[in-house]
Coordinates of C-alpha atoms in Angstrom, one line a residue:
Chain A
M17 CA 14.6 -20.3 -31.8
Q18 CA 14.3 -16.6 -32.6
I19 CA 17.0 -14.2 -31.7
L20 CA 15.6 -11.0 -30.1
D21 CA 17.9 -8.6 -31.8
G22 CA 18.5 -5.6 -29.5
K23 CA 20.5 -3.8 -32.2
R24 CA 17.8 -4.0 -34.8
C25 CA 15.1 -3.0 -32.3
S26 CA 17.3 -0.1 -31.1
E27 CA 17.7 1.1 -34.7
F28 CA 13.9 1.0 -35.1
Y29 CA 13.3 3.1 -31.9
R30 CA 16.2 5.5 -32.5
A31 CA 14.9 6.3 -36.0
Q32 CA 11.6 7.2 -34.4
I33 CA 13.2 9.2 -31.7
S34 CA 15.2 11.1 -34.3
E35 CA 12.0 11.9 -36.2
I36 CA 10.5 13.3 -33.0
V37 CA 13.5 15.5 -32.4
K38 CA 13.2 16.8 -35.9
K39 CA 9.6 17.6 -35.2
I40 CA 10.6 19.4 -32.0
I41 CA 13.1 21.6 -33.8
A42 CA 10.7 22.2 -36.7
G43 CA 8.3 23.6 -34.1
G44 CA 10.8 26.3 -33.3
N45 CA 12.3 24.7 -30.3
S46 CA 16.0 24.1 -29.6
A47 CA 17.2 20.5 -29.6
P48 CA 16.7 18.6 -26.3
R49 CA 19.9 18.5 -24.4
L50 CA 21.4 15.8 -22.2
S51 CA 24.1 17.0 -19.7
L52 CA 26.6 14.4 -18.6
F53 CA 29.0 14.6 -15.7
M54 CA 32.1 12.4 -15.6
I55 CA 34.2 12.6 -12.5
G56 CA 37.7 11.2 -12.1
D57 CA 39.7 8.9 -14.2
N58 CA 37.8 5.7 -15.1
K59 CA 38.2 4.0 -18.4
N60 CA 34.8 2.3 -18.2
S61 CA 33.0 5.6 -17.5
E62 CA 34.8 7.2 -20.3
L63 CA 33.7 4.5 -22.7
Y64 CA 30.1 4.7 -21.6
V65 CA 30.0 8.5 -21.8
K66 CA 31.4 8.3 -25.3
L67 CA 28.8 5.8 -26.4
K68 CA 26.0 7.9 -24.9
E69 CA 27.4 11.1 -26.6
K70 CA 27.5 9.4 -29.9
A71 CA 24.0 7.9 -29.6
C72 CA 22.6 11.4 -28.7
R73 CA 24.4 13.0 -31.6
D74 CA 23.0 10.5 -34.0
A75 CA 19.5 11.1 -32.8
G76 CA 19.9 14.9 -32.9
I77 CA 20.0 15.3 -29.1
E78 CA 22.5 17.9 -27.9
T79 CA 25.0 16.9 -25.2
R80 CA 27.1 18.8 -22.8
V81 CA 29.8 16.8 -21.1
H82 CA 31.4 18.1 -17.9
V83 CA 34.6 16.3 -17.0
L84 CA 35.9 16.9 -13.5
S85 CA 39.0 15.6 -11.9
E86 CA 38.8 13.4 -8.8
N87 CA 40.1 16.5 -6.9
A88 CA 37.0 18.5 -7.6
S89 CA 35.1 19.4 -4.4
E90 CA 31.5 18.3 -3.8
E91 CA 30.7 22.0 -3.5
R92 CA 31.9 22.7 -7.0
L93 CA 30.0 19.7 -8.4
K94 CA 26.9 20.8 -6.7
E95 CA 27.3 24.3 -8.2
M96 CA 27.6 22.8 -11.7
I97 CA 24.6 20.5 -11.3
Y98 CA 22.6 23.4 -10.0
E99 CA 23.5 25.4 -13.1
E100 CA 22.2 22.6 -15.2
N101 CA 19.0 22.4 -13.1
A102 CA 18.4 26.1 -13.8
D103 CA 19.0 25.8 -17.6
P104 CA 15.6 25.5 -19.4
E105 CA 17.2 23.7 -22.3
T106 CA 18.6 20.9 -20.2
A107 CA 16.1 18.1 -20.5
G108 CA 18.2 15.5 -18.7
I109 CA 21.2 15.2 -16.3
L110 CA 23.3 12.1 -16.1
I111 CA 26.0 11.6 -13.5
Q112 CA 28.1 8.7 -14.8
L113 CA 28.5 6.2 -12.0
S114 CA 30.4 4.9 -10.2
L115 CA 32.0 7.9 -8.7
P116 CA 35.5 7.9 -7.1
G117 CA 35.3 6.6 -3.5
K118 CA 35.6 10.0 -1.8
F119 CA 32.2 11.0 -3.1
N120 CA 28.9 10.1 -1.5
E121 CA 26.9 9.0 -4.6
S122 CA 23.4 9.2 -3.3
R123 CA 24.0 12.7 -1.8
I124 CA 25.4 13.9 -5.2
L125 CA 22.5 12.4 -7.1
E126 CA 20.2 14.4 -4.9
F127 CA 21.6 17.6 -6.2
M128 CA 19.8 16.9 -9.4
D129 CA 16.4 18.5 -10.1
P130 CA 14.0 15.5 -10.0
A131 CA 12.4 16.8 -13.2
R132 CA 15.8 16.2 -15.0
D133 CA 16.6 12.8 -13.6
V134 CA 16.3 10.9 -16.9
E135 CA 17.6 7.7 -15.4
C136 CA 15.0 7.6 -12.6
F137 CA 17.5 7.4 -9.8
L138 CA 15.9 9.7 -7.3
P139 CA 13.6 8.4 -4.5
V140 CA 10.8 10.8 -5.5
N141 CA 10.9 9.5 -9.1
I142 CA 11.2 5.8 -8.3
G143 CA 8.4 6.3 -5.7
G144 CA 6.3 7.9 -8.4
M145 CA 6.9 5.0 -10.6
F146 CA 5.9 2.6 -7.8
L147 CA 2.7 4.4 -7.0
R148 CA 1.4 5.4 -10.4
N149 CA 0.4 3.6 -13.5
D150 CA 0.6 6.8 -15.6
T151 CA 4.3 6.6 -15.2
K152 CA 6.6 9.4 -16.3
I153 CA 10.2 8.5 -16.4
V154 CA 11.2 4.8 -15.9
P155 CA 14.7 3.4 -15.4
C156 CA 16.4 2.8 -18.8
T157 CA 17.2 -1.0 -18.6
P158 CA 13.8 -2.2 -17.5
L159 CA 12.1 0.1 -20.0
G160 CA 14.4 -1.2 -22.7
I161 CA 13.3 -4.8 -21.8
M162 CA 9.6 -3.8 -22.0
K163 CA 10.1 -2.1 -25.4
L164 CA 12.1 -5.0 -26.8
L165 CA 9.2 -7.4 -25.9
K166 CA 6.7 -4.9 -27.4
Y167 CA 8.8 -4.7 -30.6
Y168 CA 8.6 -8.5 -31.0
E169 CA 5.0 -8.5 -30.0
I170 CA 5.6 -10.7 -27.0
D171 CA 2.7 -10.1 -24.6
V172 CA 3.5 -10.5 -20.9
A173 CA -0.1 -10.3 -19.6
A174 CA -1.0 -13.3 -17.4
K175 CA 2.4 -14.9 -18.2
E176 CA 4.7 -16.3 -15.6
V177 CA 7.7 -13.9 -15.5
C178 CA 10.8 -14.7 -13.5
I179 CA 13.5 -12.2 -12.8
I180 CA 16.9 -13.2 -11.5
G181 CA 18.3 -10.3 -9.6
R182 CA 16.8 -7.7 -7.1
S183 CA 18.9 -4.6 -7.9
N184 CA 17.6 -1.1 -7.7
L185 CA 18.5 -0.6 -11.4
V186 CA 17.0 -3.7 -13.0
G187 CA 15.3 -6.4 -10.9
K188 CA 13.0 -4.3 -8.6
P189 CA 11.8 -1.7 -11.1
L190 CA 11.3 -4.4 -13.8
A191 CA 9.2 -6.3 -11.4
L192 CA 7.0 -3.3 -11.0
L193 CA 6.7 -2.7 -14.7
M194 CA 5.9 -6.3 -15.3
L195 CA 3.2 -6.2 -12.6
S196 CA 1.7 -3.1 -14.2
A197 CA 1.6 -5.0 -17.5
N198 CA -0.4 -7.8 -15.8
A199 CA 2.4 -10.4 -15.6
T200 CA 2.6 -12.8 -12.6
V201 CA 6.0 -11.9 -11.3
T202 CA 8.6 -13.9 -9.4
V203 CA 11.9 -12.4 -8.2
C204 CA 14.8 -14.7 -7.5
H205 CA 18.3 -13.7 -6.2
S206 CA 21.5 -15.1 -4.7
K207 CA 19.7 -16.4 -1.7
T208 CA 17.0 -18.3 -3.7
R209 CA 17.0 -22.1 -3.2
N210 CA 16.4 -24.5 -6.1
L211 CA 16.8 -21.7 -8.6
A212 CA 16.5 -23.9 -11.7
E213 CA 13.3 -25.4 -10.4
I214 CA 11.8 -21.9 -10.1
T215 CA 13.1 -20.4 -13.3
K216 CA 11.8 -23.4 -15.2
R217 CA 8.3 -22.4 -14.5
A218 CA 8.8 -19.1 -16.4
D219 CA 7.2 -18.3 -19.7
I220 CA 9.6 -15.3 -19.7
L221 CA 12.9 -15.4 -17.9
I222 CA 15.0 -12.3 -17.4
S223 CA 18.4 -12.8 -15.9
A224 CA 20.2 -9.9 -14.4
A225 CA 22.5 -11.8 -12.1
G226 CA 25.8 -10.7 -13.6
R227 CA 27.4 -14.1 -13.4
A228 CA 28.7 -15.2 -16.8
G229 CA 27.3 -18.5 -18.1
M230 CA 25.4 -19.4 -14.9
I231 CA 22.2 -20.2 -16.8
D232 CA 22.1 -23.3 -18.9
D233 CA 19.3 -25.4 -20.5
K234 CA 18.3 -26.9 -17.2
F235 CA 17.0 -23.5 -16.1
I236 CA 14.7 -23.0 -19.1
K237 CA 11.1 -24.0 -19.8
P238 CA 10.9 -25.3 -23.4
G239 CA 9.9 -22.5 -25.7
A240 CA 10.4 -19.8 -23.1
V241 CA 11.5 -16.2 -23.8
V242 CA 14.9 -15.5 -22.3
I243 CA 16.2 -12.0 -21.8
D244 CA 19.9 -11.8 -20.8
V245 CA 20.8 -8.6 -19.0
G246 CA 24.1 -9.9 -17.8
S247 CA 27.3 -8.4 -19.1
S248 CA 30.4 -9.7 -17.3
R249 CA 33.9 -8.9 -18.5
V250 CA 35.5 -12.3 -19.1
K251 CA 39.1 -13.0 -20.2
K252 CA 39.2 -15.1 -23.4
A253 CA 41.8 -17.8 -24.3
D254 CA 43.8 -15.1 -26.3
G255 CA 44.1 -12.9 -23.2
K256 CA 41.6 -10.3 -24.5
Y257 CA 38.4 -9.5 -22.7
E258 CA 34.8 -9.8 -23.9
A259 CA 31.3 -9.2 -22.5
R260 CA 29.6 -12.4 -21.6
G261 CA 26.0 -12.8 -20.6
D262 CA 24.4 -14.8 -17.7
C263 CA 23.3 -17.5 -20.2
D264 CA 25.4 -20.2 -21.8
F265 CA 24.1 -19.3 -25.2
E266 CA 24.7 -22.6 -26.9
K267 CA 22.8 -24.6 -24.3
V268 CA 20.0 -22.2 -23.6
S269 CA 19.3 -21.5 -27.3
K270 CA 18.5 -25.2 -27.7
V271 CA 15.6 -25.0 -25.3
A272 CA 14.4 -21.4 -25.5
G273 CA 11.9 -20.1 -28.0
H274 CA 13.3 -16.6 -28.1
M275 CA 16.5 -15.2 -26.7
T276 CA 18.6 -12.0 -26.6
P277 CA 22.3 -12.3 -27.4
V278 CA 25.1 -10.7 -25.5
P279 CA 26.4 -8.4 -26.8
G280 CA 23.6 -6.9 -29.1
G281 CA 20.7 -7.6 -26.8
I282 CA 19.7 -5.4 -23.8
G283 CA 22.9 -3.2 -23.9
P284 CA 21.9 -1.1 -26.9
M285 CA 18.3 -1.0 -25.7
T286 CA 19.4 0.7 -22.4
I287 CA 21.2 3.5 -24.3
T288 CA 18.2 3.9 -26.6
M289 CA 15.9 4.3 -23.6
L290 CA 18.2 7.1 -22.3
L291 CA 17.5 8.9 -25.6
Y292 CA 13.8 8.1 -25.2
N293 CA 13.7 9.5 -21.7
T294 CA 15.6 12.6 -22.6
V295 CA 13.3 13.5 -25.5
Y296 CA 10.2 12.5 -23.5
N297 CA 11.3 14.6 -20.6
Y298 CA 11.9 17.6 -22.8
I299 CA 8.4 17.3 -24.2
L300 CA 7.0 17.2 -20.7
M301 CA 9.2 20.1 -19.5
K302 CA 8.3 22.3 -22.4
K303 CA 4.7 21.1 -22.5
L304 CA 5.0 20.5 -26.2
D305 CA 2.0 19.2 -28.1
I306 CA 3.9 16.1 -29.4
T307 CA 3.0 12.6 -28.3
M308 CA 5.7 10.0 -27.9
N309 CA 3.6 6.9 -28.6
I310 CA 6.4 4.6 -29.7
Chain B
M14 CA -2.2 -25.9 13.0
Q15 CA -1.0 -22.9 14.9
I16 CA -3.0 -19.7 15.0
L17 CA -0.9 -16.6 14.4
D18 CA -2.6 -14.4 16.9
G19 CA -2.4 -10.7 15.8
K20 CA -4.1 -9.5 18.9
R21 CA -1.6 -11.2 21.2
C22 CA 1.3 -10.1 19.1
S23 CA -0.1 -6.5 19.0
E24 CA -0.3 -6.5 22.8
F25 CA 3.4 -7.6 23.0
Y26 CA 4.5 -4.8 20.7
R27 CA 2.2 -2.1 22.1
A28 CA 3.6 -2.8 25.6
Q29 CA 7.1 -2.2 24.3
I30 CA 6.1 0.9 22.4
S31 CA 4.5 2.2 25.6
E32 CA 7.7 1.6 27.5
I33 CA 9.6 3.6 24.9
V34 CA 7.1 6.5 25.1
K35 CA 7.7 6.5 28.9
K36 CA 11.4 6.6 28.3
I37 CA 11.0 9.5 25.9
I38 CA 9.0 11.5 28.5
A39 CA 11.3 10.6 31.3
G40 CA 14.1 12.1 29.2
G41 CA 12.3 15.5 29.5
N42 CA 10.6 15.4 26.1
S43 CA 6.9 15.8 25.4
A44 CA 4.9 12.8 24.3
P45 CA 5.0 12.0 20.6
R46 CA 2.0 13.4 18.8
L47 CA 0.0 12.0 15.9
S48 CA -2.3 14.5 14.1
L49 CA -5.2 13.0 12.3
F50 CA -7.4 14.6 9.7
M51 CA -11.0 13.4 9.0
I52 CA -12.8 15.1 6.2
G53 CA -16.5 14.7 5.5
D54 CA -19.1 12.4 6.9
N55 CA -18.0 8.8 6.6
K56 CA -19.0 6.1 9.2
N57 CA -16.0 3.9 8.3
S58 CA -13.5 6.7 8.6
E59 CA -15.0 7.7 11.9
L60 CA -14.6 4.2 13.2
Y61 CA -11.0 3.9 12.1
V62 CA -10.1 7.3 13.5
K63 CA -11.6 6.3 16.9
L64 CA -9.7 3.0 16.9
K65 CA -6.4 4.8 16.1
E66 CA -7.1 7.5 18.8
K67 CA -7.7 4.9 21.4
A68 CA -4.7 2.9 20.5
C69 CA -2.5 6.0 20.6
R70 CA -3.9 7.0 24.0
D71 CA -3.3 3.5 25.4
A72 CA 0.3 3.7 24.3
G73 CA 0.9 7.2 25.7
I74 CA 0.9 8.9 22.3
E75 CA -0.9 12.2 22.1
T76 CA -3.4 12.7 19.3
R77 CA -4.9 15.8 17.7
V78 CA -7.9 15.2 15.5
H79 CA -9.0 17.7 13.0
V80 CA -12.5 17.1 11.8
L81 CA -13.5 19.1 8.7
S82 CA -16.8 19.2 6.8
E83 CA -17.0 18.1 3.2
N84 CA -17.5 21.8 2.4
A85 CA -14.0 22.7 3.6
S86 CA -11.8 24.1 0.9
E87 CA -8.6 22.5 -0.2
E88 CA -6.9 25.8 0.7
R89 CA -8.1 25.6 4.3
L90 CA -7.0 21.9 4.5
K91 CA -3.6 22.8 3.1
E92 CA -3.2 25.6 5.7
M93 CA -4.0 23.2 8.5
I94 CA -1.7 20.5 7.3
Y95 CA 1.1 23.2 6.9
E96 CA 0.5 24.2 10.5
E97 CA 1.1 20.6 11.6
N98 CA 4.1 20.4 9.4
A99 CA 5.6 23.3 11.3
D100 CA 4.8 22.0 14.7
P101 CA 8.0 20.4 16.2
E102 CA 5.9 18.2 18.5
T103 CA 3.9 16.6 15.6
A104 CA 5.7 13.3 14.9
G105 CA 3.1 12.1 12.4
I106 CA 0.3 13.3 10.2
L107 CA -2.5 10.9 9.1
I108 CA -5.1 11.9 6.6
Q109 CA -7.9 9.4 6.9
L110 CA -8.8 8.1 3.4
S111 CA -10.9 7.9 1.4
L112 CA -11.7 11.6 1.1
P113 CA -15.0 12.8 -0.3
G114 CA -15.0 12.8 -4.1
K115 CA -14.4 16.5 -4.6
F116 CA -10.9 16.2 -3.2
N117 CA -7.8 15.2 -5.1
E118 CA -6.3 12.7 -2.7
S119 CA -2.7 12.5 -4.0
R120 CA -2.5 16.3 -4.2
I121 CA -3.7 16.6 -0.6
L122 CA -1.3 14.0 0.7
E123 CA 1.5 16.0 -0.9
F124 CA 0.8 18.9 1.4
M125 CA 2.3 16.7 4.2
D126 CA 5.9 17.2 5.2
P127 CA 7.5 13.9 4.0
A128 CA 9.3 13.6 7.4
R129 CA 5.8 13.3 9.1
D130 CA 4.3 10.8 6.6
V131 CA 4.0 8.0 9.1
E132 CA 2.0 5.8 6.7
C133 CA 4.7 6.1 3.9
F134 CA 2.2 7.3 1.3
L135 CA 4.4 9.9 -0.4
P136 CA 6.5 9.1 -3.5
V137 CA 9.7 10.3 -1.9
N138 CA 9.2 7.9 1.1
I139 CA 8.1 4.9 -0.9
G140 CA 11.0 5.6 -3.2
G141 CA 13.4 5.7 -0.3
M142 CA 12.0 2.4 0.9
F143 CA 12.5 1.0 -2.6
L144 CA 16.1 2.1 -2.9
R145 CA 17.5 1.6 0.6
N146 CA 17.9 -1.2 2.9
D147 CA 18.4 1.0 5.9
T148 CA 14.7 1.8 5.6
K149 CA 13.1 4.5 7.7
I150 CA 9.3 4.5 7.6
V151 CA 7.6 1.5 6.0
P152 CA 3.8 1.2 5.2
C153 CA 2.0 -0.1 8.3
T154 CA 0.3 -3.3 6.9
P155 CA 3.4 -4.8 5.3
L156 CA 5.4 -3.9 8.4
G157 CA 2.8 -5.5 10.6
I158 CA 3.1 -8.7 8.6
M159 CA 6.9 -8.8 8.9
K160 CA 6.6 -8.1 12.7
L161 CA 4.0 -10.8 13.2
L162 CA 6.3 -13.4 11.4
K163 CA 9.2 -12.2 13.5
Y164 CA 7.2 -12.6 16.7
Y165 CA 6.4 -16.2 15.8
E166 CA 10.0 -16.7 14.7
I167 CA 9.0 -17.6 11.2
D168 CA 12.1 -17.0 9.0
V169 CA 11.3 -15.9 5.5
A170 CA 14.9 -16.1 4.1
A171 CA 15.2 -18.4 1.1
K172 CA 11.5 -19.3 1.4
E173 CA 9.0 -19.2 -1.4
V174 CA 6.7 -16.3 -0.6
C175 CA 3.6 -15.7 -2.6
I176 CA 1.6 -12.5 -2.3
I177 CA -1.9 -12.2 -3.8
G178 CA -2.6 -8.6 -4.6
R179 CA -0.5 -5.8 -6.1
S180 CA -1.8 -2.8 -4.3
N181 CA 0.4 0.2 -3.4
L182 CA -0.6 -0.3 0.3
V183 CA 0.1 -4.0 0.7
G184 CA 1.2 -6.2 -2.2
K185 CA 4.0 -4.1 -3.8
P186 CA 5.6 -2.7 -0.6
L187 CA 5.4 -6.2 1.0
A188 CA 7.1 -7.7 -2.0
L189 CA 10.0 -5.2 -1.4
L190 CA 10.2 -6.0 2.3
M191 CA 10.2 -9.7 1.6
L192 CA 13.0 -9.4 -1.0
S193 CA 15.1 -7.4 1.5
A194 CA 14.5 -10.2 3.9
N195 CA 15.9 -12.7 1.3
A196 CA 12.7 -14.4 0.4
T197 CA 12.0 -15.5 -3.2
V198 CA 8.9 -13.5 -4.0
T199 CA 6.0 -14.1 -6.4
V200 CA 3.2 -11.6 -6.8
C201 CA -0.1 -12.7 -8.2
H202 CA -3.2 -10.7 -8.9
S203 CA -6.6 -10.7 -10.6
K204 CA -5.0 -11.4 -14.0
T205 CA -3.0 -14.4 -12.8
R206 CA -3.8 -17.7 -14.5
N207 CA -3.9 -21.0 -12.6
L208 CA -3.7 -19.1 -9.3
A209 CA -4.1 -22.2 -7.1
E210 CA -1.2 -23.9 -8.9
I211 CA 1.0 -21.0 -8.2
T212 CA 0.0 -20.3 -4.6
K213 CA 0.4 -24.0 -3.8
R214 CA 4.2 -23.6 -4.3
A215 CA 4.4 -21.1 -1.5
D216 CA 5.9 -21.8 1.9
I217 CA 4.4 -18.5 3.0
L218 CA 1.2 -17.3 1.4
I219 CA -0.1 -13.8 1.9
S220 CA -3.5 -13.0 0.6
A221 CA -4.5 -9.4 0.1
A222 CA -7.1 -9.8 -2.6
G223 CA -10.1 -8.5 -0.6
R224 CA -12.5 -11.3 -1.9
A225 CA -14.2 -13.1 1.0
G226 CA -13.5 -16.8 1.1
M227 CA -11.8 -17.1 -2.3
I228 CA -8.9 -19.2 -0.9
D229 CA -9.6 -22.7 0.2
D230 CA -7.5 -25.8 0.8
K231 CA -6.7 -26.4 -2.9
F232 CA -4.6 -23.2 -2.8
I233 CA -2.4 -24.2 0.1
K234 CA 0.8 -26.2 0.3
P235 CA 0.6 -28.6 3.3
G236 CA 2.1 -27.0 6.3
A237 CA 2.3 -23.5 4.8
V238 CA 2.1 -20.3 6.7
V239 CA -1.0 -18.4 5.6
I240 CA -1.4 -14.7 6.3
D241 CA -4.9 -13.3 5.5
V242 CA -5.0 -9.6 4.9
G243 CA -8.5 -9.6 3.5
S244 CA -11.3 -8.0 5.4
S245 CA -14.5 -7.8 3.4
R246 CA -17.7 -6.7 4.9
V247 CA -20.1 -9.6 4.5
K248 CA -23.8 -9.9 5.4
K249 CA -24.6 -12.7 7.7
A250 CA -27.7 -14.8 7.9
D251 CA -29.1 -12.7 10.7
G252 CA -28.8 -9.6 8.5
K253 CA -25.8 -8.2 10.4
Y254 CA -22.4 -7.5 8.8
E255 CA -19.1 -9.1 9.7
A256 CA -15.5 -8.8 8.5
R257 CA -14.5 -11.8 6.5
G258 CA -11.0 -12.7 5.3
D259 CA -9.9 -14.0 1.9
C260 CA -9.5 -17.5 3.3
D261 CA -12.2 -20.1 4.0
F262 CA -10.9 -20.6 7.5
E263 CA -12.3 -24.1 8.0
K264 CA -10.9 -25.5 4.8
V265 CA -7.5 -23.7 4.9
S266 CA -6.8 -24.5 8.5
K267 CA -6.9 -28.2 7.7
V268 CA -3.9 -27.9 5.4
A269 CA -1.9 -24.9 6.6
G270 CA 0.7 -25.1 9.3
H271 CA 0.1 -21.6 10.7
M272 CA -2.6 -19.1 9.9
T273 CA -3.9 -15.7 10.9
P274 CA -7.6 -15.4 11.7
V275 CA -9.9 -12.6 10.5
P276 CA -10.6 -10.6 12.7
G277 CA -7.7 -10.6 15.1
G278 CA -4.9 -11.2 12.6
I279 CA -3.4 -8.4 10.5
G280 CA -6.0 -5.8 11.4
P281 CA -4.6 -5.0 14.9
M282 CA -1.0 -5.3 13.6
T283 CA -1.6 -2.5 11.1
I284 CA -2.7 -0.1 13.9
T285 CA 0.2 -1.2 16.1
M286 CA 2.6 -0.3 13.3
L287 CA 1.1 3.1 13.1
L288 CA 2.0 3.6 16.7
Y289 CA 5.4 2.1 16.0
N290 CA 6.0 4.5 13.1
T291 CA 4.8 7.5 15.0
V292 CA 7.2 6.9 17.9
Y293 CA 10.1 5.9 15.6
N294 CA 9.6 9.0 13.6
Y295 CA 9.6 11.1 16.7
I296 CA 12.9 9.6 17.8
L297 CA 14.3 10.4 14.3
M298 CA 13.0 13.9 14.3
K299 CA 14.2 14.8 17.7
K300 CA 17.4 12.8 17.2
L301 CA 16.9 11.1 20.6
D302 CA 19.4 8.6 21.8
I303 CA 16.8 5.8 22.1
T304 CA 16.8 2.8 19.9
M305 CA 13.7 1.1 18.8
N306 CA 15.0 -2.4 18.4
I307 CA 11.7 -4.3 18.8

């Protein structure tokens, strides 16, 4: 059983992204900038924004973080997003979700210039991804999964790929990417009957159910590649919390051929792809003669 | 074996659409209008446009057909599409594809006001369909398949649905609709290995491969529902051409529980859904207090 090490793979990609940023700056350009919005008091959001800030800094990407109180008006938020839209050095805008209940998330996301939507949240961008093969920006988690498989030279073409979960962020866009890469794709979800029977057919199983430990050895075809996107917050015996994947690692690892751990699997890849998208987007926006063939 | 009769089902829906148009007019509104563009000399396009015109007329929907020669400039075409965009009585715009080679199809489609894109061709609309469950406009063929199944009271929830074909017009949007309807969905295509083994698992098999007769009894689970979206032009013994589906009807019908014929299956449903979308769109645009719960 081989561990698919998302941390190692992230380091590999981040080093390359870093090199590209250096090349951009050496060409007389300013560093690409990611502008983040954090609204309201939310410990999780704070943690994620900090992680993203640090990852950007390490890669040479500039960040600008706007922190607004929950009392901020939608009008004010719109104004600030519009300012970022108009800034030629802002390569990406990220609005940290979830927003406090009083805000209409999809309406606020729509304030973003689609050309700066580095998470591929807007309909026009997800539609572009759906329709084209010469995809521009792709959602970070599905992209991270594809890049992890590429890093480990696991080819998906003509393989049976099974995805558990049909979310807008993972399951559905990943299904599209896998189809473009010539996989035969099955999407399962909470209403699927005989789940284990279906997942057991898969050469590559991706679980994005968000239910800690729901997948054990009975769900796995011997030798399969297993990607665990789950990350549930679970209370341990000592009262502390930890992130737990969808897979029962001990049981699954006895049957699978390759497997991502939680933590240290898809988590770091998602943030790495945010860096990737920001730099890629900057190159597109500025029409730089730099290819990002990584 | 039950035939899923697309003609009968179409008549059922068209009668209801017709009633809704009458209600719209009775409310003091003008009839919804579909504006069609046909560019260049193409016998197939001519035939399709005529079919659509007739179907609209029969349902009480107004049509306006713009016929342009292949020599027309993109600029002129843009101007004409913009005029339709600005017309408050135009509920839908349809640009009959394929266009002569000199035209850039996706650029020309983008001239359309997304609110009038009754075929759901534009990225922003297909993205909206991808992201939302409160879908507005949905591509005609996939919608026609869902409505045919509804008409015959065939529930897709928790069923294994297999789709052959990953096109932007059928396979991919149908997969999304099926997922929203709680089916477990597999998408196969030309690169799929052991196709018959995979399709044989399906409670509901939809073939949109476009290869006449490629599906026989060995691909079918006994009792399955089989929807044939294929329509290949095949030369008969007498030298004439006919439309032929993906399924070998004689062989498949011995194993399947329900099956659409070709012709008379999904073909008429696609045009019916164009009428549906046009009227539905008109109701949305004019914010009429009429529901289209059919």
